């Protein structure tokens, strides 16, 4: 009996060792082993669903930055009554999370690593302006009024209402002229409160997509190309009663320093190794400058003078981790 238990223990330990040594290499060259603890990142597109993973059953929220053990399940081929294969064999990888012991999170490793939805590198970094806050669509109208580019017009009130979201009450107020008149005083009061709270002296940032040129090995970084180094040419409230800001500045960022090994990792992960053009994302840091003069013309387009301070480049649209480098505006 003792010998039998010893043999069983050896087999179990041997099986576990074999399992731990099973390597899975992604298209970008990242290697994992079954049993590894993997960290879930953020959705590739902010505010949207994960593109590379999902629960096998139910529709629970995927916990960002939680850790789960990598496992796999081999789906055997199915055969018809004559013995012919009708489905090809397949391998599914999934994460086992301790807080959800009865459920499995399927993960498509290649896509998850490429899109940053599985984190394989440190997320900590020091941005160019740690104190900066994002300038959101609901800030646009209060910012314009605080800086003196417009005033409390009906266009501004309606645009601000739509920037707050899609509540039934706000939609009714902006779509129905009679309802708007009934709610106008309340909406105006909300806008005035927002203008009062808006701090014109703060540093803000806007998130947007950029392009880099081919990596410069002499200077160790990416030179300016297309829109890199420039603030977005416009940002608008995504609504029918829209207002669009055209930030205007004489400054730019002409170069962003990135170590060669960091750039290589990025290009491999993005699948653009050796390409003359790479898609990146950035935070452009600005301070809003007061308007020199104001003439109300009913326009919904505003040229806003800003002091452009600099740029942080990232691999993904959320600009939360996988920082590439920074550049000061000049």
mmCIF file of C-alpha atoms in Angstrom:
data_model
loop_
_atom_site.group_PDB
_atom_site.id
_atom_site.type_symbol
_atom_site.label_atom_id
_atom_site.label_comp_id
_atom_site.label_asym_id
_atom_site.label_seq_id
_atom_site.Cartn_x
_atom_site.Cartn_y
_atom_site.Cartn_z
ATOM 1 C CA UNK A 1 0.000 0.000 0.000
ATOM 2 C CA UNK A 2 2.833 2.367 0.920
ATOM 3 C CA UNK A 3 4.589 1.623 -2.388
ATOM 4 C CA UNK A 4 1.354 2.296 -4.300
ATOM 5 C CA UNK A 5 0.890 5.710 -2.662
ATOM 6 C CA UNK A 6 4.522 6.575 -3.351
ATOM 7 C CA UNK A 7 4.088 5.673 -7.034
ATOM 8 C CA UNK A 8 0.892 7.764 -7.223
ATOM 9 C CA UNK A 9 2.683 10.750 -5.675
ATOM 10 C CA UNK A 10 5.538 10.463 -8.189
ATOM 11 C CA UNK A 11 3.052 10.380 -11.065
ATOM 12 C CA UNK A 12 1.205 13.436 -9.760
ATOM 13 C CA UNK A 13 4.393 15.425 -9.269
ATOM 14 C CA UNK A 14 5.650 14.373 -12.653
ATOM 15 C CA UNK A 15 2.387 15.393 -14.308
ATOM 16 C CA UNK A 16 2.453 18.771 -12.564
ATOM 17 C CA UNK A 17 6.023 19.389 -13.701
ATOM 18 C CA UNK A 18 5.106 18.559 -17.288
ATOM 19 C CA UNK A 19 2.114 20.881 -17.106
ATOM 20 C CA UNK A 20 4.214 23.746 -15.753
ATOM 21 C CA UNK A 21 6.714 23.294 -18.592
ATOM 22 C CA UNK A 22 4.080 23.498 -21.339
ATOM 23 C CA UNK A 23 4.993 26.666 -23.213
ATOM 24 C CA UNK A 24 2.627 28.818 -25.260
ATOM 25 C CA UNK A 25 4.267 31.468 -27.449
ATOM 26 C CA UNK A 26 2.176 34.278 -28.929
ATOM 27 C CA UNK A 27 2.666 35.821 -32.353
ATOM 28 C CA UNK A 28 4.510 38.751 -30.746
ATOM 29 C CA UNK A 29 7.034 36.410 -29.100
ATOM 30 C CA UNK A 30 5.606 36.471 -25.572
ATOM 31 C CA UNK A 31 5.904 33.066 -23.868
ATOM 32 C CA UNK A 32 3.534 31.741 -21.200
ATOM 33 C CA UNK A 33 3.261 28.430 -19.365
ATOM 34 C CA UNK A 34 0.166 26.651 -18.176
ATOM 35 C CA UNK A 35 -0.342 27.566 -14.547
ATOM 36 C CA UNK A 36 1.127 31.056 -14.951
ATOM 37 C CA UNK A 37 -0.678 33.840 -13.101
ATOM 38 C CA UNK A 38 -1.777 36.405 -15.706
ATOM 39 C CA UNK A 39 -3.017 39.927 -15.028
ATOM 40 C CA UNK A 40 -6.132 41.240 -16.763
ATOM 41 C CA UNK A 41 -5.697 44.738 -18.165
ATOM 42 C CA UNK A 42 -8.223 47.328 -19.327
ATOM 43 C CA UNK A 43 -10.458 47.002 -22.413
ATOM 44 C CA UNK A 44 -8.536 48.031 -25.528
ATOM 45 C CA UNK A 45 -11.077 50.754 -26.290
ATOM 46 C CA UNK A 46 -12.047 52.792 -23.190
ATOM 47 C CA UNK A 47 -15.683 52.374 -22.207
ATOM 48 C CA UNK A 48 -16.243 49.328 -24.440
ATOM 49 C CA UNK A 49 -16.220 45.579 -23.877
ATOM 50 C CA UNK A 50 -13.094 43.434 -23.826
ATOM 51 C CA UNK A 51 -12.247 42.278 -27.345
ATOM 52 C CA UNK A 52 -10.156 39.219 -26.478
ATOM 53 C CA UNK A 53 -11.904 37.506 -23.555
ATOM 54 C CA UNK A 54 -15.314 36.594 -22.190
ATOM 55 C CA UNK A 55 -17.034 34.357 -19.653
ATOM 56 C CA UNK A 56 -17.990 30.834 -20.680
ATOM 57 C CA UNK A 57 -21.422 31.453 -19.158
ATOM 58 C CA UNK A 58 -23.196 34.510 -17.886
ATOM 59 C CA UNK A 59 -22.189 38.079 -18.535
ATOM 60 C CA UNK A 60 -20.343 39.072 -15.398
ATOM 61 C CA UNK A 61 -18.074 42.072 -15.235
ATOM 62 C CA UNK A 62 -14.454 41.257 -16.053
ATOM 63 C CA UNK A 63 -12.346 42.536 -13.146
ATOM 64 C CA UNK A 64 -9.519 44.749 -14.433
ATOM 65 C CA UNK A 65 -6.080 44.056 -12.892
ATOM 66 C CA UNK A 66 -7.286 40.834 -11.264
ATOM 67 C CA UNK A 67 -5.038 37.780 -11.614
ATOM 68 C CA UNK A 68 -6.011 34.358 -12.891
ATOM 69 C CA UNK A 69 -4.187 31.100 -13.595
ATOM 70 C CA UNK A 70 -3.737 30.133 -17.233
ATOM 71 C CA UNK A 71 -5.360 26.798 -18.142
ATOM 72 C CA UNK A 72 -6.396 25.109 -21.344
ATOM 73 C CA UNK A 73 -9.077 22.837 -22.672
ATOM 74 C CA UNK A 74 -8.603 20.759 -25.803
ATOM 75 C CA UNK A 75 -11.776 20.372 -27.844
ATOM 76 C CA UNK A 76 -11.728 17.017 -29.581
ATOM 77 C CA UNK A 77 -12.887 16.813 -33.204
ATOM 78 C CA UNK A 78 -16.478 15.738 -33.803
ATOM 79 C CA UNK A 79 -17.298 13.022 -36.307
ATOM 80 C CA UNK A 80 -20.431 12.225 -38.210
ATOM 81 C CA UNK A 81 -22.106 8.822 -38.322
ATOM 82 C CA UNK A 82 -19.674 7.666 -41.028
ATOM 83 C CA UNK A 83 -16.616 8.593 -38.981
ATOM 84 C CA UNK A 84 -15.725 11.662 -41.012
ATOM 85 C CA UNK A 85 -14.442 14.673 -39.063
ATOM 86 C CA UNK A 86 -16.918 17.566 -39.162
ATOM 87 C CA UNK A 87 -15.165 19.912 -36.712
ATOM 88 C CA UNK A 88 -11.426 20.440 -36.406
ATOM 89 C CA UNK A 89 -9.708 19.960 -33.052
ATOM 90 C CA UNK A 90 -9.200 23.203 -31.165
ATOM 91 C CA UNK A 91 -7.484 24.466 -28.035
ATOM 92 C CA UNK A 92 -9.135 26.980 -25.755
ATOM 93 C CA UNK A 93 -7.172 28.891 -23.135
ATOM 94 C CA UNK A 94 -8.906 30.310 -20.108
ATOM 95 C CA UNK A 95 -8.186 32.031 -16.819
ATOM 96 C CA UNK A 96 -9.300 30.560 -13.514
ATOM 97 C CA UNK A 97 -9.991 33.388 -11.071
ATOM 98 C CA UNK A 98 -10.226 32.613 -7.336
ATOM 99 C CA UNK A 99 -13.141 35.032 -6.860
ATOM 100 C CA UNK A 100 -15.124 33.120 -9.521
ATOM 101 C CA UNK A 101 -14.312 29.448 -8.788
ATOM 102 C CA UNK A 102 -17.236 28.055 -10.771
ATOM 103 C CA UNK A 103 -16.688 30.115 -13.925
ATOM 104 C CA UNK A 104 -13.955 30.349 -16.533
ATOM 105 C CA UNK A 105 -12.819 33.378 -18.483
ATOM 106 C CA UNK A 106 -11.889 32.376 -22.027
ATOM 107 C CA UNK A 107 -8.898 34.322 -23.325
ATOM 108 C CA UNK A 108 -7.526 34.503 -26.867
ATOM 109 C CA UNK A 109 -3.882 34.962 -25.933
ATOM 110 C CA UNK A 110 -2.490 36.388 -29.183
ATOM 111 C CA UNK A 111 -5.166 39.049 -29.385
ATOM 112 C CA UNK A 112 -5.176 39.720 -25.633
ATOM 113 C CA UNK A 113 -1.435 40.413 -25.568
ATOM 114 C CA UNK A 114 -1.514 42.471 -28.767
ATOM 115 C CA UNK A 115 -4.367 44.638 -27.506
ATOM 116 C CA UNK A 116 -2.974 44.968 -23.975
ATOM 117 C CA UNK A 117 -5.967 43.251 -22.379
ATOM 118 C CA UNK A 118 -3.508 40.866 -20.735
ATOM 119 C CA UNK A 119 -0.752 42.867 -19.029
ATOM 120 C CA UNK A 120 2.738 41.417 -19.422
ATOM 121 C CA UNK A 121 4.879 44.377 -18.325
ATOM 122 C CA UNK A 122 4.872 46.858 -15.429
ATOM 123 C CA UNK A 123 2.079 49.432 -15.621
ATOM 124 C CA UNK A 124 3.674 52.038 -13.363
ATOM 125 C CA UNK A 125 5.118 55.123 -15.029
ATOM 126 C CA UNK A 126 5.530 58.815 -14.345
ATOM 127 C CA UNK A 127 3.578 60.979 -16.813
ATOM 128 C CA UNK A 128 4.873 64.327 -17.938
ATOM 129 C CA UNK A 129 2.255 66.168 -15.875
ATOM 130 C CA UNK A 130 0.945 63.865 -13.101
ATOM 131 C CA UNK A 131 -1.383 66.590 -11.842
ATOM 132 C CA UNK A 132 -3.202 66.955 -15.170
ATOM 133 C CA UNK A 133 -6.866 65.957 -15.504
ATOM 134 C CA UNK A 134 -8.666 64.922 -18.663
ATOM 135 C CA UNK A 135 -10.704 67.563 -20.485
ATOM 136 C CA UNK A 136 -13.960 65.665 -21.065
ATOM 137 C CA UNK A 137 -16.835 66.568 -23.419
ATOM 138 C CA UNK A 138 -18.926 67.766 -20.470
ATOM 139 C CA UNK A 139 -16.128 70.249 -19.718
ATOM 140 C CA UNK A 140 -16.092 71.889 -23.147
ATOM 141 C CA UNK A 141 -18.945 74.360 -22.699
ATOM 142 C CA UNK A 142 -17.993 75.373 -19.132
ATOM 143 C CA UNK A 143 -14.402 75.855 -20.333
ATOM 144 C CA UNK A 144 -15.470 78.039 -23.246
ATOM 145 C CA UNK A 145 -17.612 80.231 -21.024
ATOM 146 C CA UNK A 146 -15.024 80.450 -18.234
ATOM 147 C CA UNK A 147 -12.328 81.446 -20.757
ATOM 148 C CA UNK A 148 -14.593 84.017 -22.384
ATOM 149 C CA UNK A 149 -15.128 82.407 -25.791
ATOM 150 C CA UNK A 150 -18.909 82.298 -25.499
ATOM 151 C CA UNK A 151 -21.675 82.967 -23.011
ATOM 152 C CA UNK A 152 -24.937 81.379 -21.806
ATOM 153 C CA UNK A 153 -26.623 81.029 -25.197
ATOM 154 C CA UNK A 154 -29.312 78.454 -25.950
ATOM 155 C CA UNK A 155 -26.773 76.657 -28.167
ATOM 156 C CA UNK A 156 -24.394 76.419 -25.225
ATOM 157 C CA UNK A 157 -27.106 75.287 -22.789
ATOM 158 C CA UNK A 158 -28.384 72.561 -25.128
ATOM 159 C CA UNK A 159 -24.881 71.341 -25.987
ATOM 160 C CA UNK A 160 -23.994 71.158 -22.314
ATOM 161 C CA UNK A 161 -27.192 69.208 -21.561
ATOM 162 C CA UNK A 162 -26.400 66.661 -24.265
ATOM 163 C CA UNK A 163 -22.806 66.317 -23.076
ATOM 164 C CA UNK A 164 -24.073 65.086 -19.689
ATOM 165 C CA UNK A 165 -25.391 61.826 -21.130
ATOM 166 C CA UNK A 166 -28.424 60.164 -22.644
ATOM 167 C CA UNK A 167 -30.958 60.423 -19.837
ATOM 168 C CA UNK A 168 -34.567 60.512 -20.985
ATOM 169 C CA UNK A 169 -35.122 63.870 -19.285
ATOM 170 C CA UNK A 170 -32.183 65.568 -21.018
ATOM 171 C CA UNK A 171 -33.032 64.067 -24.409
ATOM 172 C CA UNK A 172 -36.588 65.308 -24.070
ATOM 173 C CA UNK A 173 -35.403 68.778 -23.124
ATOM 174 C CA UNK A 174 -33.102 69.114 -26.140
ATOM 175 C CA UNK A 175 -35.439 67.511 -28.679
ATOM 176 C CA UNK A 176 -38.725 69.088 -27.623
ATOM 177 C CA UNK A 177 -38.691 72.925 -27.745
ATOM 178 C CA UNK A 178 -41.600 73.166 -25.285
ATOM 179 C CA UNK A 179 -39.906 70.826 -22.807
ATOM 180 C CA UNK A 180 -36.670 72.766 -23.251
ATOM 181 C CA UNK A 181 -38.403 75.993 -22.227
ATOM 182 C CA UNK A 182 -39.808 74.262 -19.143
ATOM 183 C CA UNK A 183 -36.360 72.969 -18.154
ATOM 184 C CA UNK A 184 -34.249 75.882 -19.374
ATOM 185 C CA UNK A 185 -33.887 77.562 -15.963
ATOM 186 C CA UNK A 186 -32.768 74.294 -14.334
ATOM 187 C CA UNK A 187 -30.294 73.514 -17.132
ATOM 188 C CA UNK A 188 -28.939 77.058 -16.999
ATOM 189 C CA UNK A 189 -28.360 76.749 -13.267
ATOM 190 C CA UNK A 190 -26.472 73.464 -13.767
ATOM 191 C CA UNK A 191 -24.300 75.080 -16.417
ATOM 192 C CA UNK A 192 -23.530 78.074 -14.197
ATOM 193 C CA UNK A 193 -22.477 75.707 -11.398
ATOM 194 C CA UNK A 194 -20.179 73.853 -13.805
ATOM 195 C CA UNK A 195 -18.627 77.120 -15.010
ATOM 196 C CA UNK A 196 -18.040 78.193 -11.417
ATOM 197 C CA UNK A 197 -16.275 74.911 -10.612
ATOM 198 C CA UNK A 198 -14.139 74.827 -13.770
ATOM 199 C CA UNK A 199 -10.539 75.747 -12.962
ATOM 200 C CA UNK A 200 -8.934 77.655 -15.801
ATOM 201 C CA UNK A 201 -5.520 77.439 -14.110
ATOM 202 C CA UNK A 202 -5.298 73.645 -14.147
ATOM 203 C CA UNK A 203 -3.349 71.557 -16.624
ATOM 204 C CA UNK A 204 -5.626 69.416 -18.813
ATOM 205 C CA UNK A 205 -5.000 66.685 -21.328
ATOM 206 C CA UNK A 206 -6.773 65.366 -24.399
ATOM 207 C CA UNK A 207 -6.454 61.747 -25.545
ATOM 208 C CA UNK A 208 -6.079 61.024 -29.240
ATOM 209 C CA UNK A 209 -4.467 58.807 -31.872
ATOM 210 C CA UNK A 210 -1.159 59.704 -33.477
ATOM 211 C CA UNK A 211 1.325 58.238 -35.946
ATOM 212 C CA UNK A 212 5.065 57.899 -35.584
ATOM 213 C CA UNK A 213 7.696 57.764 -38.282
ATOM 214 C CA UNK A 214 10.302 54.996 -38.468
ATOM 215 C CA UNK A 215 12.444 54.622 -35.340
ATOM 216 C CA UNK A 216 15.524 56.883 -35.288
ATOM 217 C CA UNK A 217 18.480 54.880 -33.903
ATOM 218 C CA UNK A 218 20.791 57.893 -33.924
ATOM 219 C CA UNK A 219 18.591 59.941 -31.609
ATOM 220 C CA UNK A 220 16.872 56.970 -29.897
ATOM 221 C CA UNK A 221 13.235 57.793 -30.417
ATOM 222 C CA UNK A 222 10.418 58.577 -32.797
ATOM 223 C CA UNK A 223 10.456 61.789 -34.851
ATOM 224 C CA UNK A 224 7.338 63.765 -35.628
ATOM 225 C CA UNK A 225 5.176 62.555 -38.475
ATOM 226 C CA UNK A 226 1.598 63.332 -39.507
ATOM 227 C CA UNK A 227 -0.191 64.478 -36.354
ATOM 228 C CA UNK A 228 2.384 63.458 -33.749
ATOM 229 C CA UNK A 229 3.463 66.456 -31.712
ATOM 230 C CA UNK A 230 0.358 68.456 -32.511
ATOM 231 C CA UNK A 231 -2.708 68.791 -30.384
ATOM 232 C CA UNK A 232 -5.852 67.329 -31.972
ATOM 233 C CA UNK A 233 -7.171 69.783 -34.530
ATOM 234 C CA UNK A 234 -10.633 69.652 -33.011
ATOM 235 C CA UNK A 235 -12.666 68.075 -30.245
ATOM 236 C CA UNK A 236 -16.436 68.157 -30.270
ATOM 237 C CA UNK A 237 -19.374 67.111 -28.152
ATOM 238 C CA UNK A 238 -20.833 64.008 -29.832
ATOM 239 C CA UNK A 239 -24.382 65.311 -30.021
ATOM 240 C CA UNK A 240 -26.796 66.987 -32.373
ATOM 241 C CA UNK A 241 -26.453 70.300 -30.538
ATOM 242 C CA UNK A 242 -22.685 70.055 -30.916
ATOM 243 C CA UNK A 243 -19.982 72.535 -30.042
ATOM 244 C CA UNK A 244 -16.479 72.044 -31.423
ATOM 245 C CA UNK A 245 -13.210 73.328 -29.995
ATOM 246 C CA UNK A 246 -10.284 73.992 -32.326
ATOM 247 C CA UNK A 247 -7.253 74.308 -30.023
ATOM 248 C CA UNK A 248 -4.735 76.738 -31.522
ATOM 249 C CA UNK A 249 -1.069 76.977 -30.586
ATOM 250 C CA UNK A 250 2.281 77.860 -32.133
ATOM 251 C CA UNK A 251 4.129 75.121 -30.241
ATOM 252 C CA UNK A 252 4.764 71.503 -31.158
ATOM 253 C CA UNK A 253 6.558 68.334 -30.069
ATOM 254 C CA UNK A 254 9.057 67.329 -32.724
ATOM 255 C CA UNK A 255 10.586 64.243 -31.144
ATOM 256 C CA UNK A 256 9.761 61.685 -28.428
ATOM 257 C CA UNK A 257 12.628 59.734 -26.911
ATOM 258 C CA UNK A 258 12.028 55.969 -26.582
ATOM 259 C CA UNK A 259 14.734 53.400 -25.704
ATOM 260 C CA UNK A 260 15.423 50.975 -28.558
ATOM 261 C CA UNK A 261 14.454 47.835 -26.605
ATOM 262 C CA UNK A 262 11.183 49.475 -25.539
ATOM 263 C CA UNK A 263 10.427 50.476 -29.143
ATOM 264 C CA UNK A 264 11.141 46.944 -30.373
ATOM 265 C CA UNK A 265 8.779 45.441 -27.795
ATOM 266 C CA UNK A 266 6.072 47.888 -28.837
ATOM 267 C CA UNK A 267 6.476 47.225 -32.577
ATOM 268 C CA UNK A 268 6.422 43.449 -32.058
ATOM 269 C CA UNK A 269 3.291 43.661 -29.925
ATOM 270 C CA UNK A 270 1.602 45.975 -32.429
ATOM 271 C CA UNK A 271 2.607 43.778 -35.369
ATOM 272 C CA UNK A 272 4.298 46.728 -37.091
ATOM 273 C CA UNK A 273 7.970 45.740 -36.672
ATOM 274 C CA UNK A 274 10.042 47.476 -39.352
ATOM 275 C CA UNK A 275 7.084 49.452 -40.689
ATOM 276 C CA UNK A 276 7.674 53.129 -41.586
ATOM 277 C CA UNK A 277 4.453 54.043 -39.791
ATOM 278 C CA UNK A 278 3.184 53.083 -36.338
ATOM 279 C CA UNK A 279 -0.130 53.877 -34.681
ATOM 280 C CA UNK A 280 0.237 55.196 -31.129
ATOM 281 C CA UNK A 281 -1.925 57.104 -28.673
ATOM 282 C CA UNK A 282 -1.171 60.090 -26.538
ATOM 283 C CA UNK A 283 -2.093 62.582 -23.897
ATOM 284 C CA UNK A 284 -1.585 66.146 -25.122
ATOM 285 C CA UNK A 285 -1.202 68.528 -22.194
ATOM 286 C CA UNK A 286 -2.630 72.026 -22.443
ATOM 287 C CA UNK A 287 -3.616 75.078 -20.449
ATOM 288 C CA UNK A 288 -6.544 77.078 -21.782
ATOM 289 C CA UNK A 289 -5.830 80.751 -22.426
ATOM 290 C CA UNK A 290 -8.482 83.460 -21.928
ATOM 291 C CA UNK A 291 -10.112 84.887 -25.046
ATOM 292 C CA UNK A 292 -8.783 88.238 -26.224
ATOM 293 C CA UNK A 293 -12.207 89.397 -27.342
ATOM 294 C CA UNK A 294 -15.691 87.963 -27.690
ATOM 295 C CA UNK A 295 -18.328 88.603 -30.330
ATOM 296 C CA UNK A 296 -21.434 86.423 -30.244
ATOM 297 C CA UNK A 297 -22.173 85.188 -33.766
ATOM 298 C CA UNK A 298 -24.140 82.000 -33.061
ATOM 299 C CA UNK A 299 -21.197 79.862 -34.122
ATOM 300 C CA UNK A 300 -20.654 76.350 -32.866
ATOM 301 C CA UNK A 301 -16.961 76.353 -33.847
ATOM 302 C CA UNK A 302 -14.469 78.020 -31.513
ATOM 303 C CA UNK A 303 -10.762 78.657 -32.065
ATOM 304 C CA UNK A 304 -9.434 78.274 -28.553
ATOM 305 C CA UNK A 305 -5.965 79.551 -27.732
ATOM 306 C CA UNK A 306 -4.018 77.092 -25.596
ATOM 307 C CA UNK A 307 -0.564 76.833 -24.129
ATOM 308 C CA UNK A 308 0.642 73.466 -25.437
ATOM 309 C CA UNK A 309 2.906 71.900 -22.808
ATOM 310 C CA UNK A 310 3.854 68.448 -24.038
ATOM 311 C CA UNK A 311 2.924 64.916 -25.012
ATOM 312 C CA UNK A 312 2.962 61.439 -23.447
ATOM 313 C CA UNK A 313 2.861 58.529 -25.912
ATOM 314 C CA UNK A 314 1.268 55.156 -25.130
ATOM 315 C CA UNK A 315 0.539 51.926 -26.962
ATOM 316 C CA UNK A 316 -3.219 51.904 -26.298
ATOM 317 C CA UNK A 317 -6.158 54.347 -26.478
ATOM 318 C CA UNK A 318 -6.792 54.376 -22.706
ATOM 319 C CA UNK A 319 -3.295 55.859 -22.112
ATOM 320 C CA UNK A 320 -3.215 54.185 -18.687
ATOM 321 C CA UNK A 321 -0.168 51.931 -19.080
ATOM 322 C CA UNK A 322 2.509 50.808 -21.565
ATOM 323 C CA UNK A 323 4.006 54.278 -21.688
ATOM 324 C CA UNK A 324 6.427 54.784 -24.602
ATOM 325 C CA UNK A 325 7.961 58.180 -23.932
ATOM 326 C CA UNK A 326 7.390 61.896 -23.465
ATOM 327 C CA UNK A 327 8.199 65.109 -25.282
ATOM 328 C CA UNK A 328 8.066 68.754 -24.201
ATOM 329 C CA UNK A 329 6.444 71.274 -26.547
ATOM 330 C CA UNK A 330 8.622 74.005 -27.976
#
